Coordinates of C-alpha atoms and ligand atoms in Angstrom, one line a residue:
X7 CA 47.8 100.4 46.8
X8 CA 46.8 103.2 44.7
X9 CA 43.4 102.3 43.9
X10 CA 42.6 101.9 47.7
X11 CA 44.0 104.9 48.6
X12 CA 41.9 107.0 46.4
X13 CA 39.6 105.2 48.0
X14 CA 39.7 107.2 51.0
X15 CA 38.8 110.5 49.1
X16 CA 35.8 112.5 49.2
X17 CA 32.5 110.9 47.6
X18 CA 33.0 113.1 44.7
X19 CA 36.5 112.7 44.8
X20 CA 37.5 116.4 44.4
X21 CA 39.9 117.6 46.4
X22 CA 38.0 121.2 47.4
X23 CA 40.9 122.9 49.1
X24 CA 44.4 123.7 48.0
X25 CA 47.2 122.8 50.2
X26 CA 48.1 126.3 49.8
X27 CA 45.1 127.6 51.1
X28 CA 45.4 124.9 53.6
X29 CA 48.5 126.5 54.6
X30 CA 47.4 129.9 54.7
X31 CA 44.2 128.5 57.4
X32 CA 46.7 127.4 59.8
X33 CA 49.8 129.8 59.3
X34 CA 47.5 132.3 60.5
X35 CA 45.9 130.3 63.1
X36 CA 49.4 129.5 64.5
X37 CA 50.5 132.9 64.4
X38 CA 49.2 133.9 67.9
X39 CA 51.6 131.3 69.2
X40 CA 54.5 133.7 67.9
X41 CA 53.9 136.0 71.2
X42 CA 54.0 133.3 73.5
X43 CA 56.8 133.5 76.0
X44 CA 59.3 130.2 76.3
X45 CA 58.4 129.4 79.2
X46 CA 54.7 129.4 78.5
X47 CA 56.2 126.3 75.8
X48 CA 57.4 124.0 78.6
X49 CA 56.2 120.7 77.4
X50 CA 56.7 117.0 79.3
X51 CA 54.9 114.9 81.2
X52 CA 54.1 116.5 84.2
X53 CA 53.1 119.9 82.4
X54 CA 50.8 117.4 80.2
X55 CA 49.2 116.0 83.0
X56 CA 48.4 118.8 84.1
X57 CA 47.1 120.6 81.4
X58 CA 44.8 117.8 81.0
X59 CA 43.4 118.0 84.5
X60 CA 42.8 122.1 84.1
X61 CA 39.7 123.0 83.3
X62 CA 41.0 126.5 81.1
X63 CA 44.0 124.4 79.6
X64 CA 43.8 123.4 75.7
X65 CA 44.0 119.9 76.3
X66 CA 40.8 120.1 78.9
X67 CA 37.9 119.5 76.1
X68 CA 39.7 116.4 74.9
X69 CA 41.4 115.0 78.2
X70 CA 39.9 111.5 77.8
X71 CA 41.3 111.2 74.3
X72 CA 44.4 112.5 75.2
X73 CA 45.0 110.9 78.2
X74 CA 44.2 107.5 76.8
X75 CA 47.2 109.1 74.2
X76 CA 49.2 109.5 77.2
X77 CA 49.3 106.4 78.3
X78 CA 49.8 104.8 74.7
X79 CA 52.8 106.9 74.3
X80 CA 54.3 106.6 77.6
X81 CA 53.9 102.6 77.3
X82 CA 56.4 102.8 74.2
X83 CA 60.3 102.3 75.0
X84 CA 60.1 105.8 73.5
X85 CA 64.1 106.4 74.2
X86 CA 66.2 106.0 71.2
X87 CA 63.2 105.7 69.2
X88 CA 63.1 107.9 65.6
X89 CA 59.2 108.9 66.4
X90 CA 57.2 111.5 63.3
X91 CA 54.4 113.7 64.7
X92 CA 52.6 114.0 61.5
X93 CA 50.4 117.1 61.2
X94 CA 52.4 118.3 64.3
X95 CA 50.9 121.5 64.9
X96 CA 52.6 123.4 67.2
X97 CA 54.2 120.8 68.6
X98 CA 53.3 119.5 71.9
X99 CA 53.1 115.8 71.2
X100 CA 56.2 115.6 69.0
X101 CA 58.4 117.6 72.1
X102 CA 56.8 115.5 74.7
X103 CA 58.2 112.5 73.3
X104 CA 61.9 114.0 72.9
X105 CA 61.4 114.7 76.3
X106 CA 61.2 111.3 77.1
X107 CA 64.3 110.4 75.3
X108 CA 63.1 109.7 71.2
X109 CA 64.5 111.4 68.5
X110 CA 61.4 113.5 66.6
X111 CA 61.1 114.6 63.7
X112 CA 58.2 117.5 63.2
X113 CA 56.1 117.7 59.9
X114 CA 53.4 120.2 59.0
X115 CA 52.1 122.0 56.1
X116 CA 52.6 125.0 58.0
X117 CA 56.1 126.7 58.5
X118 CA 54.7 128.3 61.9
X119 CA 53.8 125.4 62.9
X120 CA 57.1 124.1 62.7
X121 CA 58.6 127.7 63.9
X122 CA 57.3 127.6 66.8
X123 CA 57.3 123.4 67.5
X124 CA 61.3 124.0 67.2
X125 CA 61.2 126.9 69.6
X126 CA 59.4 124.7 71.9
X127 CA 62.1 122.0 71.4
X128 CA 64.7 124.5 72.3
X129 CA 62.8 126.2 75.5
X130 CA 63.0 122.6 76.9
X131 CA 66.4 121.4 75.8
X132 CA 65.6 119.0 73.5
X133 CA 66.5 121.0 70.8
X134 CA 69.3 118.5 69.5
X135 CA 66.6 115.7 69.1
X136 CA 64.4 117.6 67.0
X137 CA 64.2 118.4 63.4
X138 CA 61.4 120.3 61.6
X139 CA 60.3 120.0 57.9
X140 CA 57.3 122.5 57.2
X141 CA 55.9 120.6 53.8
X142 CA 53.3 118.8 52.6
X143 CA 52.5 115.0 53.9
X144 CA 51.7 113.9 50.6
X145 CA 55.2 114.3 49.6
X146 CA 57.4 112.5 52.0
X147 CA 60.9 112.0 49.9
X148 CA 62.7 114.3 51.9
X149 CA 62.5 110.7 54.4
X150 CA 63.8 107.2 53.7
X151 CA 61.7 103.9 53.4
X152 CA 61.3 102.6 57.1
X153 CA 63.3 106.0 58.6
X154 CA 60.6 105.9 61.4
X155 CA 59.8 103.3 64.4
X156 CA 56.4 105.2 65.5
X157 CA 54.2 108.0 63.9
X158 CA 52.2 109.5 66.0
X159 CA 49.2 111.7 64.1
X160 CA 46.9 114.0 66.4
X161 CA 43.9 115.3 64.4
X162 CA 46.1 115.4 61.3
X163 CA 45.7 111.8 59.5
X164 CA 42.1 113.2 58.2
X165 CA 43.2 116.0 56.6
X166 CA 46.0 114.7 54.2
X167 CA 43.7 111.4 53.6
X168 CA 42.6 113.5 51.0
X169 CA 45.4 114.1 49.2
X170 CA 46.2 110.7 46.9
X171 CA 49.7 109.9 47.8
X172 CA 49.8 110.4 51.4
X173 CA 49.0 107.3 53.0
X174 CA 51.2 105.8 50.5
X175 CA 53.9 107.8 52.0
X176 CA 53.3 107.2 55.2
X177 CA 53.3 103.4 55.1
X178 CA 56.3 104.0 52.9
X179 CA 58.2 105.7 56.0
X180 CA 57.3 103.7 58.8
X181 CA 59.5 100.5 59.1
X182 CA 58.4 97.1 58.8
X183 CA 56.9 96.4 62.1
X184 CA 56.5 100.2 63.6
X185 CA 53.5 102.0 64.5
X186 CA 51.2 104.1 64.0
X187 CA 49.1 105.9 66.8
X188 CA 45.8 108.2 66.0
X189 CA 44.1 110.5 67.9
X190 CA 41.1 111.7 65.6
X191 CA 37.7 112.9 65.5
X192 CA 35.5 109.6 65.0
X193 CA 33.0 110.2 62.2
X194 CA 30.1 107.4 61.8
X195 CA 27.8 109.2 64.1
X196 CA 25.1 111.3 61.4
X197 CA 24.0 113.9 64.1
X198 CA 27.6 114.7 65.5
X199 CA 28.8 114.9 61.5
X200 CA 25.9 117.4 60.8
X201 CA 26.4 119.4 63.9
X202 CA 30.2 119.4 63.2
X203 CA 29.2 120.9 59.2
X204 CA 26.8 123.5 61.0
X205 CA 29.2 124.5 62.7
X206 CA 31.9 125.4 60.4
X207 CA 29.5 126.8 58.7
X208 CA 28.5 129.3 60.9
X209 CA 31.9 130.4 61.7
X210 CA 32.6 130.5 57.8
X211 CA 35.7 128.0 58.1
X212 CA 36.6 126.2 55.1
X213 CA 35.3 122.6 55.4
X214 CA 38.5 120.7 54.4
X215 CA 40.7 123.1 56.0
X216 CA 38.6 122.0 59.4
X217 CA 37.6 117.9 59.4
X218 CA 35.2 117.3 56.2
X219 CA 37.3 114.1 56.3
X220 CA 36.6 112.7 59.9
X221 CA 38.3 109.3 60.3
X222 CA 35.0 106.7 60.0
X223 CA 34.8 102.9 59.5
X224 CA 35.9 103.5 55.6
X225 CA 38.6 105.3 56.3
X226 CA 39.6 102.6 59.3
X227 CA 39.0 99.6 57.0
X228 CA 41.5 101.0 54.7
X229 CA 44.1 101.5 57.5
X230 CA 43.0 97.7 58.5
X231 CA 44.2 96.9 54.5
X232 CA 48.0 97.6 55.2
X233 CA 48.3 96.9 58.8
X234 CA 48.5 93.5 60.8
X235 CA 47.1 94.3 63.6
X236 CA 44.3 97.9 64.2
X237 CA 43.2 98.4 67.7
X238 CA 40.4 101.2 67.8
X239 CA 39.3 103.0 70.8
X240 CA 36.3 104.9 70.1
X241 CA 35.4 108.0 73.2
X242 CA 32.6 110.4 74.5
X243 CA 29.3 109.5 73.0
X244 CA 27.0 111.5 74.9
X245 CA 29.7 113.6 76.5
X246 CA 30.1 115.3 72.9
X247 CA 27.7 117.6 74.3
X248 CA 31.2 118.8 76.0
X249 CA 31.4 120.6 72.7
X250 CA 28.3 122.8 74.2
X251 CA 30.2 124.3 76.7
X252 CA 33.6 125.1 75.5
X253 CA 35.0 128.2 77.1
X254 CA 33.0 127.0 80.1
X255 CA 34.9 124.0 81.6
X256 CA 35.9 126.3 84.9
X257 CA 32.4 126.2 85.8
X258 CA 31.8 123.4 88.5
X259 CA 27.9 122.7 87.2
X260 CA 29.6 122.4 83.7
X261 CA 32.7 119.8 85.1
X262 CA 30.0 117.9 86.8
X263 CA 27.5 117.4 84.0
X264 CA 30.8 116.4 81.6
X265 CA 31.4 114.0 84.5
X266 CA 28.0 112.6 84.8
X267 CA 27.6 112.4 80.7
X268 CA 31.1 110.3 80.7
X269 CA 30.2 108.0 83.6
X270 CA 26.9 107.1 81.5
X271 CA 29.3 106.5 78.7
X272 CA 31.3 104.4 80.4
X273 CA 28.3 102.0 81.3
X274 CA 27.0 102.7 78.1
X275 CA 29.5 101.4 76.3
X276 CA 30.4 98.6 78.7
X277 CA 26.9 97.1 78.1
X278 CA 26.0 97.7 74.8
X279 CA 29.9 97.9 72.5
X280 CA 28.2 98.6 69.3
X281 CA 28.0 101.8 70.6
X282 CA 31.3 102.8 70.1
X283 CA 31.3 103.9 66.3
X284 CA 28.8 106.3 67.2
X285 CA 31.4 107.7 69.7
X286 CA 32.9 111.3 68.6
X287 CA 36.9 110.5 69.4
X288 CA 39.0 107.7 68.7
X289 CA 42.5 106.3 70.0
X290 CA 44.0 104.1 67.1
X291 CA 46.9 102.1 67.1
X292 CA 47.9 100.4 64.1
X293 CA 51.2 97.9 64.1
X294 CA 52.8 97.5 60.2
Ligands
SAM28 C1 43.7 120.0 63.5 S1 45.4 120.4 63.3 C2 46.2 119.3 64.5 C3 47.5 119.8 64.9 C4 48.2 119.0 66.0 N1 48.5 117.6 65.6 C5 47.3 118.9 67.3 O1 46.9 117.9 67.7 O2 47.1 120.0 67.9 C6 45.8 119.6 61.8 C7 47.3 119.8 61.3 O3 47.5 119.1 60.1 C8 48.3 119.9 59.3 N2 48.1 119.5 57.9 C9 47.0 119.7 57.1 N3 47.2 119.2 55.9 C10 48.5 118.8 55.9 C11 49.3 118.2 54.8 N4 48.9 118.0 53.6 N5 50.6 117.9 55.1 C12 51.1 118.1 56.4 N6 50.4 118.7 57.4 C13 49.1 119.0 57.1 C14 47.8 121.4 59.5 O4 48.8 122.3 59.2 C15 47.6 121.3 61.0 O5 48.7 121.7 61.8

């Protein structure tokens, strides 16, 4: 297992960020979070849906990965279950599901993170059903072999891939027959990969504190190596150009172009499937 798990590092293997500075990236990008009000972190399923529908709302950009996530979730008996959102961020996903009756455990590298994914726990009274560990994924011992039934990773597997031990731990934590569900930035496609570089880049950000490690067919065949059954999703091929006009979704000439782009996905895609791994998101479920 080893052996294939270094597999999944950088060409060079080197590891070019520490998790400490790792850390530091997203402490400080989670900070602002510290001033919102409680009820501005009201989390469930109708706040979801509704933030995916809004135009300003975070989840807009990304609605047709995260809806499909939606759905995927909300087609799990999620009550009773002992569900990980791995790379949790702030939250959302990991609360969502306690709303719906599982008992969550949060994980992230960054303590505000988890500061401010409890708070959101307790402003929707689910605080009893989640737990928070702010530590690093490549290290899971605090967690028994099998402890969870589903792990759910939102644009978080690709950043600990790096890190040798922490697909190993993962696999090692999710029972015999649990899941695992991805929502991740797809990375075959050359000209969306360079874009992506330029980008950070420009804005000076840190390449593996951002997605240098974009999940792509290697990183997928490896997943396909300890998992019975992988189902991938790939989403938005030409409506990547959505990227183009974030902070402009509340225009209705910038909604309808997104909407035209998607619908010439959709046939697309339909007609010719080999398409797909060019695509810039991905929904993966993977069954142990
Ligand atoms: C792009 S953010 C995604 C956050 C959240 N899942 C979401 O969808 O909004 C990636 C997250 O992974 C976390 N992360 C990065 N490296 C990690 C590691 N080695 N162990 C645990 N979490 C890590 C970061 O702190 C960050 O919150």
């Amino acid at each position: 297992m080893a052996c294939a798990i270094r597999f999944a590092l950088r060409d060079n293997g080197a590891v070019s960020i520490t998790t400490a500075q790792e850390q530091q990236f997203y402490d400080a990008a989670y900070a602002v979070h510290r001033h919102t009000p409680d009820h501005a972190l009201r989390t469930n399923r109708e706040s979801m849906l509704r933030d995916l529908n809004q135009p300003g709302g975070a989840f807009y950009e990304r609605r047709k990965l995260y809806s499909a996530v939606l759905a995927e979730l909300l087609s799990e008996p999620l009550a009773g279950r002992v569900v990980l959102d791995y790379g949790c961020g702030v939250g959302e996903w990991g609360v969502l599901m306690a709303t719906e009756g599982a008992r969550v455990t949060l994980l992230d590298l960054s303590p505000v993170a988890i500061e401010i994914g409890l708070r959101r726990a307790a402003a929707n009274d689910v605080g009893h059903k989640v737990r928070g560990y702010a530590r690093d994924a490549s290290d899971l011992s605090c967690f028994a072999d099998g402890e969870f039934d589903l792990i759910y990773a939102s644009a978080a597997l690709h950043h600990t891939l790096k890190y040798p031990n922490a697909l190993a731990e993962l696999l090692r934590v999710l029972r015999p027959g649990g899941k695992l569900i991805l929502a991740e930035t797809y990375g075959n496609n050359m000209i969306l990969n360079g874009l992506r570089r330029f980008r950070w880049r420009l804005s000076r950000q840190p390449e593996d504190a951002g997605e240098d490690i974009i999940l792509g067919d290697r990183e997928l065949d490896l997943l396909r190596s300890h998992f019975s059954r992988v189902s991938v999703t790939p989403m938005n091929l030409l409506a990547m150009a959505k990227r183009v006009f974030r902070g402009r979704f509340g225009s209705r000439a910038v909604c309808a172009t997104i909407g035209w782009l998607e619908a010439i996905d959709l046939r697309l895609l339909n007609s010719l499937p080999f398409l797909g791994r060019y695509c810039g998101e991905v929904l993966v479920v993977a069954e142990r």
